[in-house]
Short mmCIF file of C-alpha atoms and ligand atoms in Angstrom, two decimals:
data_model
loop_
_atom_site.label_atom_id
_atom_site.label_comp_id
_atom_site.label_asym_id
_atom_site.label_seq_id
_atom_site.Cartn_x
_atom_site.Cartn_y
_atom_site.Cartn_z
CA GLU A 1 0.00 0.00 0.00
CA VAL A 2 1.34 3.42 -0.94
CA ILE A 3 0.30 6.47 1.08
CA ASP A 4 -0.81 9.18 -1.32
CA HIS A 5 -2.11 11.87 1.06
CA TYR A 6 -0.78 14.05 3.86
CA PHE A 7 -2.79 12.95 6.89
CA TYR A 8 -3.70 15.84 9.24
CA ASP A 9 -6.74 18.10 8.92
CA GLU A 10 -6.55 19.95 5.63
CA SER A 11 -8.67 22.77 7.06
CA ALA A 12 -5.88 23.49 9.59
CA TYR A 13 -3.00 23.65 7.07
CA ASP A 14 -0.90 26.81 7.31
CA TYR A 15 -2.00 28.06 3.86
CA HIS A 16 -5.44 28.83 5.32
CA ASP A 17 -3.96 31.30 7.86
CA GLY A 18 -4.86 34.95 7.41
CA GLY A 19 -1.15 35.84 7.61
CA TYR A 20 0.07 32.99 5.41
CA VAL A 21 3.11 33.82 3.30
CA PRO A 22 3.05 31.66 0.15
CA LEU A 23 6.36 30.21 -1.02
CA GLU A 24 7.62 31.55 -4.34
CA GLU A 25 10.19 30.23 -6.75
CA PRO A 26 13.30 32.33 -5.99
CA LYS A 27 14.63 34.82 -8.52
CA ALA A 28 18.19 33.60 -8.19
CA PRO A 29 20.42 31.37 -10.31
CA GLU A 30 20.51 27.66 -9.47
CA LYS A 31 23.30 26.62 -7.11
CA PRO A 32 24.56 23.26 -5.89
CA LEU A 33 22.84 22.27 -2.65
CA ASN A 34 25.09 23.13 0.27
CA ILE A 35 26.08 19.97 2.13
CA PRO A 36 27.19 21.01 5.61
CA GLU A 37 30.65 19.67 6.36
CA ILE A 38 31.03 17.10 9.13
CA LEU A 39 32.46 18.87 12.20
CA LYS A 40 35.89 17.47 13.04
CA PRO A 41 36.29 16.39 16.65
CA ASP A 42 39.12 18.09 18.55
CA LYS A 43 39.97 14.61 19.72
CA GLU A 44 38.38 11.16 19.67
CA THR A 45 39.29 8.07 21.69
CA ALA A 46 37.68 4.65 21.97
CA THR A 47 35.33 6.04 24.63
CA ASP A 48 35.21 9.83 24.32
CA MET A 49 34.64 12.54 21.70
CA TYR A 50 35.61 16.20 22.10
CA TYR A 51 34.15 19.05 20.06
CA THR A 52 34.35 22.83 20.08
CA ILE A 53 31.20 24.55 18.90
CA VAL A 54 31.33 28.26 18.17
CA ALA A 55 28.26 30.43 17.65
CA GLN A 56 29.40 33.15 15.29
CA THR A 57 28.27 35.86 12.91
CA GLY A 58 28.95 35.73 9.17
CA GLU A 59 27.98 36.83 5.69
CA VAL A 60 26.79 34.64 2.86
CA GLN A 61 26.17 35.19 -0.85
CA LEU A 62 22.60 33.92 -0.90
CA MET A 63 21.05 36.17 -3.53
CA PRO A 64 22.56 38.05 -6.47
CA GLY A 65 23.93 41.38 -5.16
CA LYS A 66 24.76 42.08 -1.53
CA LYS A 67 25.73 39.32 0.87
CA THR A 68 23.29 38.53 3.69
CA LYS A 69 24.35 38.91 7.33
CA THR A 70 23.86 35.58 9.05
CA TRP A 71 24.62 33.57 12.20
CA GLY A 72 25.82 29.99 12.46
CA TYR A 73 27.75 27.31 14.32
CA ASN A 74 31.38 26.91 13.17
CA ALA A 75 30.12 28.32 9.87
CA PRO A 76 28.62 31.62 8.74
CA LEU A 77 25.11 30.14 8.39
CA LEU A 78 23.46 27.11 10.04
CA GLY A 79 26.38 24.87 10.96
CA LYS A 80 28.57 21.88 10.43
CA THR A 81 26.99 18.48 11.04
CA VAL A 82 28.00 16.97 14.38
CA VAL A 83 28.39 13.19 14.67
CA PHE A 84 27.69 11.45 17.99
CA LYS A 85 28.42 7.77 18.49
CA LYS A 86 26.19 5.80 20.82
CA GLY A 87 28.00 4.68 23.95
CA LYS A 88 30.58 7.46 23.84
CA THR A 89 31.00 10.27 26.33
CA ILE A 90 30.84 13.65 24.62
CA HIS A 91 32.75 16.72 25.80
CA LEU A 92 31.61 20.00 24.30
CA HIS A 93 33.32 23.35 24.52
CA LEU A 94 30.56 25.83 23.64
CA VAL A 95 31.73 29.31 22.66
CA ASN A 96 29.63 32.42 22.08
CA HIS A 97 31.11 34.91 19.61
CA LEU A 98 27.75 36.60 19.06
CA PRO A 99 26.81 40.07 20.30
CA GLU A 100 24.13 38.63 22.64
CA VAL A 101 23.50 35.77 25.05
CA THR A 102 22.59 32.42 23.53
CA THR A 103 22.19 28.77 24.54
CA PHE A 104 23.11 25.53 22.76
CA HIS A 105 20.10 23.19 22.82
CA TRP A 106 20.42 19.59 21.56
CA HIS A 107 16.96 18.95 20.21
CA GLY A 108 16.42 15.19 20.39
CA LEU A 109 19.26 14.17 22.68
CA ALA A 110 18.20 12.37 25.86
CA ILE A 111 20.77 14.05 28.10
CA PRO A 112 20.34 15.65 31.55
CA GLY A 113 18.71 19.06 31.88
CA PRO A 114 18.71 21.93 32.17
CA ILE A 115 22.45 22.56 31.58
CA GLU A 116 23.58 19.81 29.19
CA ASP A 117 20.24 19.97 27.34
CA GLY A 118 20.98 23.64 26.70
CA GLY A 119 17.52 25.11 27.16
CA CYS A 120 16.91 28.56 28.58
CA HIS A 121 18.64 27.92 31.92
CA ALA A 122 22.06 27.37 30.35
CA PRO A 123 23.09 30.80 29.04
CA VAL A 124 26.44 31.46 27.41
CA TYR A 125 27.11 35.20 27.44
CA PRO A 126 28.91 37.06 24.64
CA GLY A 127 32.63 36.36 24.65
CA GLU A 128 32.18 33.51 27.14
CA SER A 129 32.07 29.74 26.93
CA ARG A 130 30.64 26.75 28.75
CA ASP A 131 31.80 23.12 28.90
CA VAL A 132 29.35 20.24 29.11
CA THR A 133 29.81 16.49 29.21
CA PHE A 134 27.20 13.80 28.60
CA LYS A 135 26.89 10.25 27.44
CA ILE A 136 25.04 9.23 24.28
CA ASP A 137 22.67 6.39 25.05
CA GLN A 138 19.96 6.36 22.39
CA PRO A 139 19.31 4.83 18.97
CA ALA A 140 20.64 6.21 15.69
CA ALA A 141 18.77 9.35 14.61
CA PHE A 142 19.06 12.74 12.98
CA VAL A 143 18.85 15.36 15.74
CA TRP A 144 19.70 19.05 15.78
CA LEU A 145 21.30 21.91 17.58
CA HIS A 146 19.57 25.26 17.93
CA ALA A 147 19.64 28.36 20.08
CA HIS A 148 17.09 28.47 22.91
CA PRO A 149 17.33 31.71 24.92
CA CYS A 150 13.95 32.83 26.22
CA PRO A 151 12.22 34.64 24.69
CA SER A 152 14.53 35.05 21.68
CA THR A 153 14.74 31.50 20.37
CA ALA A 154 12.78 32.34 17.24
CA GLU A 155 14.84 35.40 16.34
CA GLN A 156 18.16 33.58 16.82
CA VAL A 157 17.04 30.59 14.78
CA TRP A 158 15.89 33.03 12.07
CA HIS A 159 19.42 34.54 12.09
CA GLY A 160 20.67 31.01 11.29
CA LEU A 161 21.42 29.22 14.56
CA ALA A 162 20.38 25.68 13.60
CA ALA A 163 22.54 22.70 12.64
CA GLY A 164 22.03 19.00 12.07
CA ALA A 165 23.62 16.22 14.15
CA ILE A 166 23.73 12.51 13.45
CA VAL A 167 23.59 9.87 16.18
CA GLN A 168 25.14 6.62 14.98
CA ASP A 169 24.71 3.15 16.46
CA GLU A 170 25.73 -0.37 15.52
CA HIS A 171 22.24 -1.55 14.61
CA GLU A 172 21.61 1.17 12.03
CA SER A 173 25.17 0.83 10.70
CA SER A 174 24.55 -2.87 10.04
CA LEU A 175 21.54 -2.30 7.76
CA PRO A 176 21.79 -2.01 3.97
CA LEU A 177 20.83 1.70 3.84
CA PRO A 178 22.56 4.55 2.00
CA ARG A 179 25.13 5.97 4.42
CA ASN A 180 27.76 7.78 2.34
CA TYR A 181 27.42 11.31 3.73
CA GLY A 182 27.13 13.98 1.07
CA VAL A 183 26.83 11.42 -1.75
CA ASP A 184 23.80 9.23 -1.06
CA ASP A 185 22.99 10.33 2.50
CA ILE A 186 22.22 14.02 2.80
CA PRO A 187 20.70 16.27 5.44
CA VAL A 188 17.96 18.53 4.07
CA ILE A 189 17.21 21.45 6.38
CA LEU A 190 14.00 23.08 5.17
CA GLN A 191 13.52 26.77 5.97
CA ASP A 192 12.11 29.94 4.48
CA ARG A 193 13.20 33.57 4.60
CA ARG A 194 12.22 37.02 3.40
CA PHE A 195 14.96 39.15 1.83
CA HIS A 196 14.61 42.89 2.42
CA LYS A 197 16.58 45.79 0.94
CA GLY A 198 20.23 44.92 0.38
CA ASN A 199 19.36 41.20 0.71
CA GLN A 200 19.12 41.42 4.51
CA TRP A 201 16.77 39.53 6.83
CA ASN A 202 14.69 41.62 9.22
CA TYR A 203 13.06 39.48 11.87
CA ARG A 204 11.35 42.33 13.71
CA LYS A 205 9.83 43.73 10.54
CA ASP A 206 8.50 40.28 9.57
CA TYR A 207 7.28 39.51 13.09
CA ASP A 208 4.03 37.56 13.39
CA PRO A 209 3.05 36.11 16.78
CA ASP A 210 1.70 33.03 14.98
CA GLY A 211 5.09 32.39 13.42
CA VAL A 212 7.45 34.25 11.12
CA ALA A 213 7.63 33.11 7.51
CA GLY A 214 9.18 34.28 4.28
CA PRO A 215 8.40 33.56 0.63
CA THR A 216 11.83 32.22 -0.33
CA PRO A 217 12.64 28.56 0.31
CA MET A 218 16.12 28.10 1.83
CA ILE A 219 17.47 24.54 1.88
CA ASN A 220 20.66 23.87 3.88
CA GLY A 221 21.22 27.60 3.55
CA THR A 222 21.03 27.44 -0.27
CA ILE A 223 18.61 29.45 -2.40
CA ASN A 224 17.38 27.58 -5.50
CA PRO A 225 19.47 24.42 -5.05
CA TYR A 226 20.11 21.45 -7.28
CA PHE A 227 21.71 18.17 -6.26
CA ASP A 228 23.78 15.90 -8.51
CA VAL A 229 22.49 12.35 -8.20
CA THR A 230 25.31 9.82 -8.74
CA THR A 231 23.76 6.79 -7.04
CA GLN A 232 20.46 5.08 -7.74
CA LYS A 233 19.25 5.45 -4.18
CA VAL A 234 19.54 8.59 -2.12
CA ARG A 235 18.66 8.98 1.55
CA LEU A 236 17.26 12.39 2.48
CA ARG A 237 17.22 13.36 6.15
CA PHE A 238 14.57 16.08 6.24
CA LEU A 239 14.49 18.53 9.12
CA ASP A 240 11.82 21.22 9.21
CA GLY A 241 13.97 24.01 10.62
CA ALA A 242 11.46 26.73 9.78
CA ASN A 243 10.02 28.94 12.50
CA ARG A 244 6.48 28.28 11.40
CA ARG A 245 6.09 26.62 8.02
CA GLU A 246 4.84 23.11 7.34
CA PHE A 247 6.27 21.55 4.19
CA ARG A 248 4.05 19.30 2.08
CA LEU A 249 6.64 17.29 0.21
CA HIS A 250 6.22 15.41 -3.04
CA PHE A 251 8.25 14.81 -6.20
CA SER A 252 7.60 15.36 -9.88
CA ASP A 253 5.88 12.39 -11.59
CA ASP A 254 4.43 11.58 -8.13
CA LEU A 255 7.61 9.57 -7.66
CA GLU A 256 7.16 7.00 -4.92
CA PHE A 257 9.63 7.05 -2.01
CA THR A 258 10.11 5.14 1.22
CA GLN A 259 10.16 6.64 4.69
CA ILE A 260 12.64 4.82 6.93
CA ALA A 261 12.93 7.01 10.04
CA GLY A 262 11.17 9.65 12.10
CA ASP A 263 12.53 12.02 14.75
CA LEU A 264 14.46 9.70 17.05
CA SER A 265 14.68 6.26 15.48
CA LEU A 266 14.17 4.20 12.39
CA LEU A 267 10.53 3.27 11.80
CA PRO A 268 9.62 -0.31 12.76
CA HIS A 269 8.86 -0.95 9.07
CA PRO A 270 9.50 1.14 5.96
CA VAL A 271 6.47 3.08 4.70
CA LYS A 272 5.93 3.71 0.97
CA MET A 273 4.44 7.06 0.04
CA THR A 274 4.15 9.81 -2.54
CA LYS A 275 3.27 12.63 -0.11
CA LEU A 276 4.79 13.64 3.21
CA LEU A 277 3.91 16.53 5.52
CA ILE A 278 6.67 17.63 7.87
CA ALA A 279 5.86 20.00 10.73
CA CYS A 280 8.24 22.37 12.53
CA ALA A 281 11.18 20.61 14.23
CA GLU A 282 10.24 17.15 12.97
CA ARG A 283 12.67 14.91 11.15
CA GLN A 284 11.61 12.44 8.49
CA GLU A 285 14.10 10.29 6.60
CA ILE A 286 13.29 8.87 3.22
CA VAL A 287 15.06 6.81 0.58
CA VAL A 288 14.37 7.79 -3.01
CA ASP A 289 15.00 5.31 -5.83
CA PHE A 290 15.90 7.15 -9.04
CA GLY A 291 16.20 3.82 -10.95
CA LYS A 292 13.69 4.73 -13.67
CA TYR A 293 15.52 7.92 -14.70
CA LYS A 294 18.41 8.37 -17.12
CA PRO A 295 21.32 10.81 -17.21
CA GLY A 296 20.11 14.30 -18.01
CA ASP A 297 16.70 13.89 -16.36
CA VAL A 298 15.69 16.26 -13.58
CA VAL A 299 13.45 15.22 -10.70
CA THR A 300 11.97 18.04 -8.63
CA LEU A 301 11.07 18.03 -4.94
CA TYR A 302 8.13 20.35 -4.23
CA SER A 303 6.29 21.77 -1.27
CA ASP A 304 2.72 22.31 -2.49
CA ASP A 305 3.45 23.58 -6.02
CA VAL A 306 6.75 25.37 -5.37
CA PRO A 307 10.03 23.65 -6.32
CA LEU A 308 12.51 23.17 -3.46
CA ILE A 309 15.35 21.07 -4.94
CA LYS A 310 16.10 19.86 -8.48
CA PHE A 311 17.74 16.45 -8.56
CA ARG A 312 19.94 16.23 -11.66
CA ILE A 313 20.36 12.62 -12.67
CA HIS A 314 23.81 11.42 -13.72
CA GLU A 315 25.21 8.00 -14.61
CA PHE A 316 24.94 5.53 -11.73
CA LYS A 317 25.52 1.83 -11.13
CA PRO A 318 22.37 -0.28 -10.75
CA ASP A 319 21.54 -0.80 -7.08
CA ASN A 320 19.53 -3.89 -6.24
CA THR A 321 19.69 -3.59 -2.46
CA SER A 322 16.31 -3.61 -0.82
CA ILE A 323 15.25 -1.87 2.35
CA PRO A 324 14.76 -4.46 5.12
CA GLU A 325 11.12 -5.11 6.00
CA THR A 326 11.98 -4.74 9.69
CA LEU A 327 14.09 -1.75 10.61
CA PHE A 328 13.60 -1.16 14.32
CA GLU A 329 11.98 -2.61 17.37
CA THR A 330 10.31 0.25 19.21
CA PRO A 331 10.82 -0.17 22.96
CA ASP A 332 7.48 -0.68 24.60
CA PRO A 333 7.86 -0.33 28.38
CA ALA A 334 4.74 -0.93 30.49
CA VAL A 335 2.91 2.15 31.75
CA ASP A 336 3.23 2.64 35.52
CA THR A 337 -0.21 2.01 36.97
CA ASP A 338 0.39 4.53 39.84
CA LEU A 339 0.74 7.42 37.45
CA PRO A 340 -2.54 8.90 36.17
CA VAL A 341 -2.68 10.22 32.61
CA HIS A 342 -1.04 13.65 32.51
CA HIS A 343 -2.94 16.28 30.54
CA VAL A 344 -1.40 19.05 28.48
CA THR A 345 -3.44 21.58 26.52
CA LEU A 346 -2.09 23.72 23.69
CA ASP A 347 -4.21 26.84 23.89
CA GLY A 348 -4.95 29.87 21.78
CA MET A 349 -3.32 31.60 18.87
CA ASP A 350 -1.41 34.86 18.31
CA GLU A 351 -0.42 36.70 21.52
CA ALA A 352 -2.94 34.61 23.49
CA VAL A 353 -1.02 31.31 23.21
CA ALA A 354 -0.60 29.36 26.45
CA MET A 355 -0.21 25.84 27.78
CA ASN A 356 -2.71 24.46 30.31
CA GLY A 357 -4.12 27.99 30.42
CA LYS A 358 -0.86 29.55 31.58
CA LYS A 359 2.02 31.34 29.94
CA PHE A 360 5.52 29.93 30.44
CA LYS A 361 7.47 31.17 33.45
CA MET A 362 11.16 30.37 33.66
CA ASP A 363 11.25 30.05 37.45
CA ARG A 364 8.11 27.90 37.78
CA ILE A 365 8.21 24.09 37.67
CA ASP A 366 4.90 22.98 36.20
CA TYR A 367 5.14 19.27 36.84
CA LYS A 368 7.29 16.62 38.51
CA MET A 369 7.80 13.11 37.24
CA PRO A 370 9.94 10.27 38.58
CA MET A 371 12.86 9.21 36.41
CA GLY A 372 12.45 5.79 34.81
CA LYS A 373 8.66 5.62 35.29
CA VAL A 374 6.43 5.38 32.25
CA GLN A 375 3.35 7.59 31.93
CA LEU A 376 0.70 8.37 29.36
CA TRP A 377 0.45 12.03 28.44
CA ASP A 378 -2.63 13.35 26.66
CA ILE A 379 -1.77 16.32 24.47
CA CYS A 380 -4.80 18.31 23.37
CA ASN A 381 -4.92 21.13 20.84
CA THR A 382 -7.83 23.21 22.16
CA ASN A 383 -8.04 25.42 19.04
CA PRO A 384 -11.58 25.30 17.67
CA ALA A 385 -11.70 24.27 13.99
CA PRO A 386 -10.29 25.30 11.59
CA GLY A 387 -7.50 26.37 14.00
CA MET A 388 -3.95 25.35 13.30
CA ILE A 389 -1.67 22.35 13.77
CA HIS A 390 0.62 22.72 16.80
CA PRO A 391 3.83 20.65 16.72
CA TYR A 392 4.30 19.59 20.36
CA HIS A 393 7.89 18.92 21.46
CA MET A 394 9.53 17.57 24.63
CA HIS A 395 13.14 17.93 25.67
CA GLY A 396 15.22 15.12 27.15
CA THR A 397 13.12 12.15 26.08
CA ALA A 398 12.01 9.96 23.20
CA PHE A 399 8.30 9.24 23.31
CA GLU A 400 5.96 6.94 21.49
CA VAL A 401 2.72 8.08 19.83
CA MET A 402 -0.08 5.79 21.07
CA SER A 403 -3.25 7.23 19.56
CA ARG A 404 -4.95 10.18 17.87
CA ASN A 405 -8.46 10.78 19.18
CA GLY A 406 -8.57 7.10 20.07
CA HIS A 407 -7.49 5.96 16.61
CA ALA A 408 -4.18 4.42 15.58
CA PRO A 409 -1.32 6.84 14.97
CA TYR A 410 -0.27 7.58 11.39
CA PRO A 411 1.85 4.69 10.00
CA ASN A 412 4.92 6.96 9.62
CA GLU A 413 5.02 8.00 13.30
CA LEU A 414 5.50 4.57 14.84
CA GLY A 415 9.14 4.84 15.95
CA LEU A 416 10.50 7.10 18.68
CA LYS A 417 9.62 10.79 18.43
CA ASP A 418 10.34 14.07 20.18
CA THR A 419 7.79 16.18 18.30
CA VAL A 420 4.23 15.32 17.35
CA ALA A 421 1.93 17.55 15.36
CA VAL A 422 -1.56 17.84 16.87
CA ASN A 423 -4.68 18.74 14.86
CA PRO A 424 -7.24 21.24 16.20
CA GLY A 425 -9.58 19.58 18.69
CA GLU A 426 -7.45 16.45 18.75
CA HIS A 427 -6.11 14.47 21.72
CA VAL A 428 -2.82 12.74 20.98
CA VAL A 429 -1.81 10.22 23.63
CA ILE A 430 1.92 9.60 23.95
CA LYS A 431 3.91 7.28 26.18
CA VAL A 432 6.58 9.26 28.03
CA TRP A 433 9.56 8.18 30.11
CA PHE A 434 12.88 9.78 31.02
CA ASN A 435 16.19 7.99 31.51
CA VAL A 436 17.96 11.15 32.65
CA PRO A 437 17.12 13.62 35.46
CA GLY A 438 16.72 17.38 35.36
CA ILE A 439 14.56 20.27 34.27
CA PHE A 440 13.12 19.95 30.78
CA MET A 441 10.92 22.20 28.68
CA TYR A 442 7.98 21.07 26.57
CA HIS A 443 6.29 23.34 24.11
CA CYS A 444 4.84 24.08 20.71
CA HIS A 445 7.65 24.20 18.14
CA ILE A 446 6.15 26.98 16.11
CA ILE A 447 8.96 28.97 17.60
CA GLU A 448 6.98 32.19 18.09
CA HIS A 449 4.39 30.18 20.04
CA GLU A 450 7.15 28.85 22.26
CA ASP A 451 8.60 32.33 22.84
CA GLY A 452 5.04 33.59 23.31
CA GLY A 453 4.41 31.21 26.21
CA MET A 454 2.93 27.96 24.82
CA MET A 455 5.53 26.20 26.92
CA ALA A 456 6.02 24.63 30.35
CA GLN A 457 8.76 22.75 32.16
CA LEU A 458 8.95 19.63 34.27
CA GLN A 459 11.40 18.29 36.78
CA VAL A 460 12.40 14.68 36.30
CA VAL A 461 13.27 13.46 39.77
CA ASP A 462 16.06 10.96 40.27
CA PRO A 463 14.92 8.78 43.23
CA ALA A 464 18.56 8.64 44.40
CA VAL A 465 18.66 12.49 44.80
CA PRO A 466 15.02 13.48 45.35
CA ASP A 467 15.79 16.94 46.77
CA LYS A 468 18.23 18.09 44.16
CA LYS A 469 18.02 21.88 43.79
CA TYR A 470 18.31 23.57 40.43
CA HIS A 471 19.20 27.15 39.75
CA LEU A 472 16.47 28.50 37.50
CA MET A 473 16.91 31.77 35.67
CA ASP A 474 13.96 34.13 35.73
CA HIS A 475 14.78 35.97 32.55
CA MET A 476 17.65 36.54 30.21
CA THR A 477 19.27 39.83 29.50
CA LEU A 478 19.61 40.24 25.80
CU1 C2O B 1 13.83 22.37 19.41
CU2 C2O B 1 12.74 23.52 23.14
O1 C2O B 1 13.34 22.89 21.28
CU1 CU B 2 14.22 20.46 22.12
CU1 CU B 3 1.62 26.37 18.21
#
């Protein structure tokens, strides 16, 4: 069976918003898709990896004419791809060369909070640095790094502070999947921007409390990209790194593709499809088989009817490998019968956004949960129809989607996730457990909703240190 529709409630798609900014084909020459370099470790041993990550300003030739002023990690825009190996201890030296305070949040890593996790309680001030150490103990996945200072996460991500990171493990490495980075395994960071006079971005001018958007697609920091296909099969690791936009992905000729992974793991089984909606902060990995094309052909990836990437087909060797029918066994720990279902509501729109009726407060802990216990959380989008889809995200954990309004989850959200998009009026039940202690945020990942207060935080209590005290910031000076 091939999925040929986008799931979700069409009436809630972003293009129905009053403030919707339609994508447009950019007026810029085609350029090769930027493939972020792999960040070189400062040092790697059998057990440890050491990296230096620098948040910096830069300038990039994105459009004809003036260069655009940008921010990035170890690069002028976005960042180099960081590789983490499961089982290793990671040592990060985080450096801020920006003119304002920032944080380094590892979206998708199950590491202790709030300092290692890098949310709003882990500031790094201009000209300063911070060192963190944590162990990687989670399945192979495509995760990401982004800034998270409250309430300026959205503006800093818009400046360019977002980078991909790949978690590797032995199981994934043993499967016959494309894995040659930059050749047949490529990160695809989907964003959008508006270019103002002199090709500059102007976040404040474009501000919309329901999420900032621009008409120009930007993929891996490239405007109007093409990619040279030199292998029959190509693995695309999509990340929706946009502040607000959903991407409705499909190829020319309705080319069929296979989804193999979601946010935090491979899917249990590959899912064949021709259409894929990706919401803010989600990751979806697909394998595309270009076997029916010949050198000189061009295959286009679209969102709605706007081209995002042109795949230029070159000579390649026939590839008869098939994707295994079983990719991953999703852990399925039993729910703790002492823990009642925990309810979260995603409320309002525009300036009125809130969670459980309250706006986020940095020095308030909204909930406590014991480490290692498994609980059902019911996430409800209280927007009346048509409303909008809120992508709900949790730090520090990998959860499992159990049901949508009592029905089975979508077939391509069956692995481990850290973000789940919730339709208006819908209850999504997820199974949540934490293997690490600390303070963790959970919020809508339309980044302006998060900054606007559709966010809360919980304390995961380690039974060995039940009274551990955390220093919580009450605001950040920007
Ligand atoms: Cu992408 Cu609070 O995170
Ligand atoms: Cu996160
Ligand atoms: Cu939202």
